[in-house]
Short mmCIF file of C-alpha atoms and ligand atoms in Angstrom, two decimals:
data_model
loop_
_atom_site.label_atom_id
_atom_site.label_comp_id
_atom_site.label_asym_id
_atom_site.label_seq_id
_atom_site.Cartn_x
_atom_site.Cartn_y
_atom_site.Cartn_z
CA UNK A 1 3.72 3.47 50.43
CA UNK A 2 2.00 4.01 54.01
CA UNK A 3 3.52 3.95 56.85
CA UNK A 4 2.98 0.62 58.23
CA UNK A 5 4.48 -0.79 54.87
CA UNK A 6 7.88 0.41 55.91
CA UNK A 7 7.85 -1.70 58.77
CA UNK A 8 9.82 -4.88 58.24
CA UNK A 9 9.61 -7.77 61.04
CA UNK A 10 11.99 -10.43 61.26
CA UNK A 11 11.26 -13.97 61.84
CA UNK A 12 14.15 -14.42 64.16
CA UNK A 13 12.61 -17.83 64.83
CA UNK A 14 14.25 -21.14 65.07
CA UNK A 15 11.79 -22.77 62.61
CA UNK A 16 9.04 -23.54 60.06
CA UNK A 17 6.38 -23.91 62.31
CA UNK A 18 7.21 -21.02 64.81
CA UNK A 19 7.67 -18.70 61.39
CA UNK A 20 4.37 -19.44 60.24
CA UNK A 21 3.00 -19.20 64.01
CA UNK A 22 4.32 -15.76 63.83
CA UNK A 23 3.04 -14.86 59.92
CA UNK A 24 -0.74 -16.32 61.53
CA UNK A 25 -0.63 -13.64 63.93
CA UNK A 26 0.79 -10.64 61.97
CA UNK A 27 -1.58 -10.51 59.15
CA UNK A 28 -1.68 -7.31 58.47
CA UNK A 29 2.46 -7.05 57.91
CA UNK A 30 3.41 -6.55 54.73
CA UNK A 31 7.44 -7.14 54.53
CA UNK A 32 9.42 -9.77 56.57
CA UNK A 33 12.76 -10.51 57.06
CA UNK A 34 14.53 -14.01 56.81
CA UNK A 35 17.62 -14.09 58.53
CA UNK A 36 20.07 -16.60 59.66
CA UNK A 37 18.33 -18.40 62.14
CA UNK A 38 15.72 -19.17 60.27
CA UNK A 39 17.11 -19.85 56.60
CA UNK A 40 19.68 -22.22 58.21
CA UNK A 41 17.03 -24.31 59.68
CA UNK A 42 14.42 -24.07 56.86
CA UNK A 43 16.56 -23.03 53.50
CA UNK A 44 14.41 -21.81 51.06
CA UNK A 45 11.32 -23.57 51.70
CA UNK A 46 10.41 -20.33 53.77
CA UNK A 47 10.53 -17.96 51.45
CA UNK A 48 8.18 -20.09 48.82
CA UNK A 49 5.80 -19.50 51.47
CA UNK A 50 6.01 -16.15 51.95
CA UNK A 51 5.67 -15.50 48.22
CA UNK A 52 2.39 -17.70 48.34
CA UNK A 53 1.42 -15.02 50.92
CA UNK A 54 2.10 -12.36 48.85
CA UNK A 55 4.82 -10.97 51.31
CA UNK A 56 7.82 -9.06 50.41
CA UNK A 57 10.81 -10.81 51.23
CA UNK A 58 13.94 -9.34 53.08
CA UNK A 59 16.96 -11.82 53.02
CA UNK A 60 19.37 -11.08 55.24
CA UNK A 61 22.26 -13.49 55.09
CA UNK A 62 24.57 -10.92 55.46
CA UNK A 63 27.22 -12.15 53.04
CA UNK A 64 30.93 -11.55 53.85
CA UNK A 65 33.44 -13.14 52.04
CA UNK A 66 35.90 -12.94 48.75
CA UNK A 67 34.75 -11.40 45.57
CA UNK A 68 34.33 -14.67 43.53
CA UNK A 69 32.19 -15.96 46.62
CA UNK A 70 29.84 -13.30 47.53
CA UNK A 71 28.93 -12.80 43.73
CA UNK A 72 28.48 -16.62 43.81
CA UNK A 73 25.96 -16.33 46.91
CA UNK A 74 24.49 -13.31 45.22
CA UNK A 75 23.45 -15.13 42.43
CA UNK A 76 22.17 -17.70 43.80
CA UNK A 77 20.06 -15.69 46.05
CA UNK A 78 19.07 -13.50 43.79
CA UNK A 79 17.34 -16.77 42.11
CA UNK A 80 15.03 -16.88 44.88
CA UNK A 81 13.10 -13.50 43.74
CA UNK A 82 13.21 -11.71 46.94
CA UNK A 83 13.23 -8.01 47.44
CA UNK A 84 16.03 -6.98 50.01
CA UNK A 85 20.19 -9.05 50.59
CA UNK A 86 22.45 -7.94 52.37
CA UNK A 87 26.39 -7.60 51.95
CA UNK A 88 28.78 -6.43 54.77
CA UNK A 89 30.63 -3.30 53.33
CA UNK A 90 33.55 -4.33 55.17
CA UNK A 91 33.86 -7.09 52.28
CA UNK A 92 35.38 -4.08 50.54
CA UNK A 93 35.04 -2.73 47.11
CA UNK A 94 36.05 -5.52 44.87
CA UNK A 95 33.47 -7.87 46.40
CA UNK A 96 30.79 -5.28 46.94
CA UNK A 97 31.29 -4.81 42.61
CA UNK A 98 31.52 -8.17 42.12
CA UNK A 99 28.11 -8.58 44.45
CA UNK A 100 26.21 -5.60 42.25
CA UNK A 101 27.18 -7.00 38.80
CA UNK A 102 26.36 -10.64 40.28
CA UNK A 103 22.70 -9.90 40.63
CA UNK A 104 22.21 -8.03 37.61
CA UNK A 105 23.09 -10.28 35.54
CA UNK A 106 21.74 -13.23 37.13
CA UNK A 107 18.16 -11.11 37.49
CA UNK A 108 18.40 -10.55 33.39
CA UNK A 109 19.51 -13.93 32.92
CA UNK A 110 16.20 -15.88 34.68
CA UNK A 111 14.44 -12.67 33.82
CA UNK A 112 13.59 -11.53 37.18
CA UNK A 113 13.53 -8.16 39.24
CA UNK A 114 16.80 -7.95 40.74
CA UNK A 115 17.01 -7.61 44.59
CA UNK A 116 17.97 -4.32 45.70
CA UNK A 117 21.50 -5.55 47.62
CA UNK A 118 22.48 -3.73 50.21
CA UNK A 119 25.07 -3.32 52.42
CA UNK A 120 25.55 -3.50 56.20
CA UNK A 121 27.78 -0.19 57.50
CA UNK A 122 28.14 -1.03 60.85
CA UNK A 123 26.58 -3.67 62.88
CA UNK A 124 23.51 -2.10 65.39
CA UNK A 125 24.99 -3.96 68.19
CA UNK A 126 28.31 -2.14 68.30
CA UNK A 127 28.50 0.97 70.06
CA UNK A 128 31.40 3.99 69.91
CA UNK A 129 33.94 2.17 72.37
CA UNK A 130 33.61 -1.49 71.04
CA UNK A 131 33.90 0.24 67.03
CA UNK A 132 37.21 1.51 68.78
CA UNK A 133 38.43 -0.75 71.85
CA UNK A 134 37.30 -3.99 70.18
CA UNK A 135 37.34 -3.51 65.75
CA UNK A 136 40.20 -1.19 66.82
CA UNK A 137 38.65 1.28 63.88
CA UNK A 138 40.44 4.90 65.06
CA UNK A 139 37.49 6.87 63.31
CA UNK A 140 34.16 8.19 64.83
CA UNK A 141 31.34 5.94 64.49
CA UNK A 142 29.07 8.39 62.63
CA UNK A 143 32.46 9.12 59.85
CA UNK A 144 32.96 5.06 59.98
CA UNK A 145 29.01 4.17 59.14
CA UNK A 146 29.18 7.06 56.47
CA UNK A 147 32.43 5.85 55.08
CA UNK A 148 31.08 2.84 54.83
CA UNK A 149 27.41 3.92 52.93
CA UNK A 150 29.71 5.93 50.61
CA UNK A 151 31.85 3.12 49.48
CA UNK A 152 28.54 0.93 48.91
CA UNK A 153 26.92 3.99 46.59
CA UNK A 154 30.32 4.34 44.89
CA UNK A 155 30.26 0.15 44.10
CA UNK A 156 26.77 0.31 42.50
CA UNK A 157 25.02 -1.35 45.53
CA UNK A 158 21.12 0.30 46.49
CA UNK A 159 21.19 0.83 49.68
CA UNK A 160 22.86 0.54 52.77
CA UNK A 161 21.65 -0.72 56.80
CA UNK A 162 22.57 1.62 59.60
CA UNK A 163 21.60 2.76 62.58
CA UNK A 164 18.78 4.97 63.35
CA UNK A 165 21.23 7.21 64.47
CA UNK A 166 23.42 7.69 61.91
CA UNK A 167 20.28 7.46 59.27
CA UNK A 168 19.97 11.46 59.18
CA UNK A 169 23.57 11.65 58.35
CA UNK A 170 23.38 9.43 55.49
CA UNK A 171 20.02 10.74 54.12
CA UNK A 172 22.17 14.18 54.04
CA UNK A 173 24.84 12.76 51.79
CA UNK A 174 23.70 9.74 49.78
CA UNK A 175 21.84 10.13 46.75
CA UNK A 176 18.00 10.54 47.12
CA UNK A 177 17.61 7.02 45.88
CA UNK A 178 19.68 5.19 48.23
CA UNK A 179 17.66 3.06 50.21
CA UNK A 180 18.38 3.07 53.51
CA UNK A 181 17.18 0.24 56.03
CA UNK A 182 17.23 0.82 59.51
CA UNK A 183 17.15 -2.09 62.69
CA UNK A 184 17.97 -1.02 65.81
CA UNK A 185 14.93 0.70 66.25
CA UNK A 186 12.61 0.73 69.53
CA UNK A 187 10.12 2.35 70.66
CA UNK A 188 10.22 3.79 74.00
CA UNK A 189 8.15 1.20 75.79
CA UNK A 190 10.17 -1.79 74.68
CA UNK A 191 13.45 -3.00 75.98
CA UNK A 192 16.53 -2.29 73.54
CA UNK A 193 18.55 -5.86 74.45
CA UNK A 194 21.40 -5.93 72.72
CA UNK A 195 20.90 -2.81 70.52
CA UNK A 196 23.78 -0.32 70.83
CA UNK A 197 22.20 2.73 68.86
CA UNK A 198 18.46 2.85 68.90
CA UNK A 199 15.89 5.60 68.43
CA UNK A 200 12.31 5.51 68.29
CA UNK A 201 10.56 4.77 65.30
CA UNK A 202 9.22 7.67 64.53
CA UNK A 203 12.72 10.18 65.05
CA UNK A 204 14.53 7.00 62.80
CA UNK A 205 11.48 7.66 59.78
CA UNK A 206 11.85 11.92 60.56
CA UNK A 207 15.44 10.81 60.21
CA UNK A 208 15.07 9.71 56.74
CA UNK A 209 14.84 5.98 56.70
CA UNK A 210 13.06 4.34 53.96
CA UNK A 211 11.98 1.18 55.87
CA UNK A 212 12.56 0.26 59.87
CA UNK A 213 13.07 -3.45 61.32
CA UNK A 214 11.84 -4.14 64.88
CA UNK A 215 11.90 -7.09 65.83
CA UNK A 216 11.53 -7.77 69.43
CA UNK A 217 9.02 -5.04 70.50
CA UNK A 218 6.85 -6.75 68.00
CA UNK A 219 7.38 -10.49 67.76
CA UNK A 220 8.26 -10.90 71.34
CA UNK A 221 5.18 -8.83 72.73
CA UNK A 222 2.38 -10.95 74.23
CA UNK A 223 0.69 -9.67 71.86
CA UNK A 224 2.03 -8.85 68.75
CA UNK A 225 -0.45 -8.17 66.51
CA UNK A 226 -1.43 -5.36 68.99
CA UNK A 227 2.45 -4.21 69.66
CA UNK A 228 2.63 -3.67 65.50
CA UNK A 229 -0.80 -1.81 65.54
CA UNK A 230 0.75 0.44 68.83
CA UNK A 231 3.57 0.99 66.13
CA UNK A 232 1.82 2.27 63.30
CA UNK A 233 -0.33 4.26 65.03
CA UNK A 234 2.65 5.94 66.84
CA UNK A 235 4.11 6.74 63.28
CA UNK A 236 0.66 8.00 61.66
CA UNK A 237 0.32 10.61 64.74
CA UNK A 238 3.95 11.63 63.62
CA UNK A 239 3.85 11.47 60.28
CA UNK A 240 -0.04 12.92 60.01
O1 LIG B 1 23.09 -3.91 61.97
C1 LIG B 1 22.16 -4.75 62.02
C2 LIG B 1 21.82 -5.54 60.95
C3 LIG B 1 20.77 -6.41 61.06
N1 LIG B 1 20.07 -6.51 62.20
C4 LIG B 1 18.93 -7.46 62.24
O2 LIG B 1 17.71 -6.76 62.50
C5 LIG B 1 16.91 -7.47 63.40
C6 LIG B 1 16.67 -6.64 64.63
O3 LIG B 1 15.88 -7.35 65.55
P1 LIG B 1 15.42 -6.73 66.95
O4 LIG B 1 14.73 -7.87 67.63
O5 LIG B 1 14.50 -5.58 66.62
O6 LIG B 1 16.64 -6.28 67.69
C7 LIG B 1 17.61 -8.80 63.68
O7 LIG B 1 17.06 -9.76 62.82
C8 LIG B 1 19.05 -8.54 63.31
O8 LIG B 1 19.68 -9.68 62.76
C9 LIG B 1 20.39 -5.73 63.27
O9 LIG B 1 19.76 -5.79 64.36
N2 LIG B 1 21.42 -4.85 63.14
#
């Protein structure tokens, strides 16, 4: 995989016609990500036309709820063929088992590739004092976001979300395979909004992530065909 294929951009858009706007002028990207903005307004008519791009698909609903549920939305989604879900740990082990088994089976059922699912440690937007004053979570952030990978490797799930700053930690102690998906990320040009724990693209892939999601910096950017190209270049001169 190069470089600029481990760059994911969301399509934090509020609908069809922007998303496609935004898919016109990025070309060249590979993998996008459909979140909730943009599924609620479209449902699934979006993704159809990313696959009749040829794009990888990222769906991040970000499902939190009871075992029998999540597994329900699981399979479901996994229907829709797309590459990347996402599960909040903090659903807890039951439902993050229930998730895992949900998509495997429904994958060998309609005899599809099942969606690597993957589970959200600690939301990018919450920094040490909120993870403490506000979730009232008495742990360290870094020990919390780990605690949190671990239980998703231990429940069968592929991969976790994290920050870029906790990615090294996790890369450490999570099996080689674990795929870990980093937002959050910024370069140092672009304004971090309401990211809590950013780094730069290129110290979050020396950290060890497998793929980045920026947002923003790209699809907000006058230009953001050229803000993605300042991107990828930025990673090549790291990575060589
Ligand atoms: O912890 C998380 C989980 C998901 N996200 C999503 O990633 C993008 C980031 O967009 P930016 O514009 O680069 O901030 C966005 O779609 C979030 O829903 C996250 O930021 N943090």
């Amino acid at each position: 995989m190069n470089t600029s294929e481990r760059i994911i951009v969301p399509l934090d858009v509020p609908d069809e016609d922007s998303a496609i706007a935004l898919i016109n002028k990025l070309e060249q990207v590979t993998f996008f990500k459909v979140g909730l903005e943009l599924f609620t307004s479209t449902g699934p008519k979006i993704l159809d036309l990313l696959k009749s791009r040829q794009k990888r698909i990222f769906l991040d609903l970000k499902f939190h709820d009871i075992p029998n549920t999540v597994a329900g939305a699981c399979r479901s989604a996994t229907r829709y063929g797309v590459d990347l879900l996402t599960i909040h740990a903090t659903c807890g082990t039951d439902a993050l088992k229930a998730a895992a088994e949900a998509v495997q089976e429904e994958a060998a059922k309609v005899n599809i590739k099942p969606p690597k699912l993957i589970a959200i440690t600690l939301l990018t937007s919450i920094s040490s004092r909120q993870l403490a004053f506000d979730l009232k979570i008495p742990l360290e952030l870094p020990e919390y976001a780990l605690a949190m990978a671990l239980m998703a490797e231990e429940t069968g799930l592929d991969g976790a979300v994290c920050s870029p700053q906790e990615v090294a930690q996790l890369r450490q102690t999570c099996k080689d395979d674990f795929l870990l998906v980093c937002p959050g990320v910024r370069p140092t040009w672009a304004d971090k909004g309401d990211q809590k724990r950013s780094l730069t693209p290129a110290q979050a892939i020396a950290s060890g992530a497998d793929y980045l999601v920026i947002g923003r910096p790209i699809t907000a950017a006058a230009d953001p065909q050229l803000a993605w190209q300042r991107i990828c270049e930025e990673l090549i001169n790291v990575s060589g």
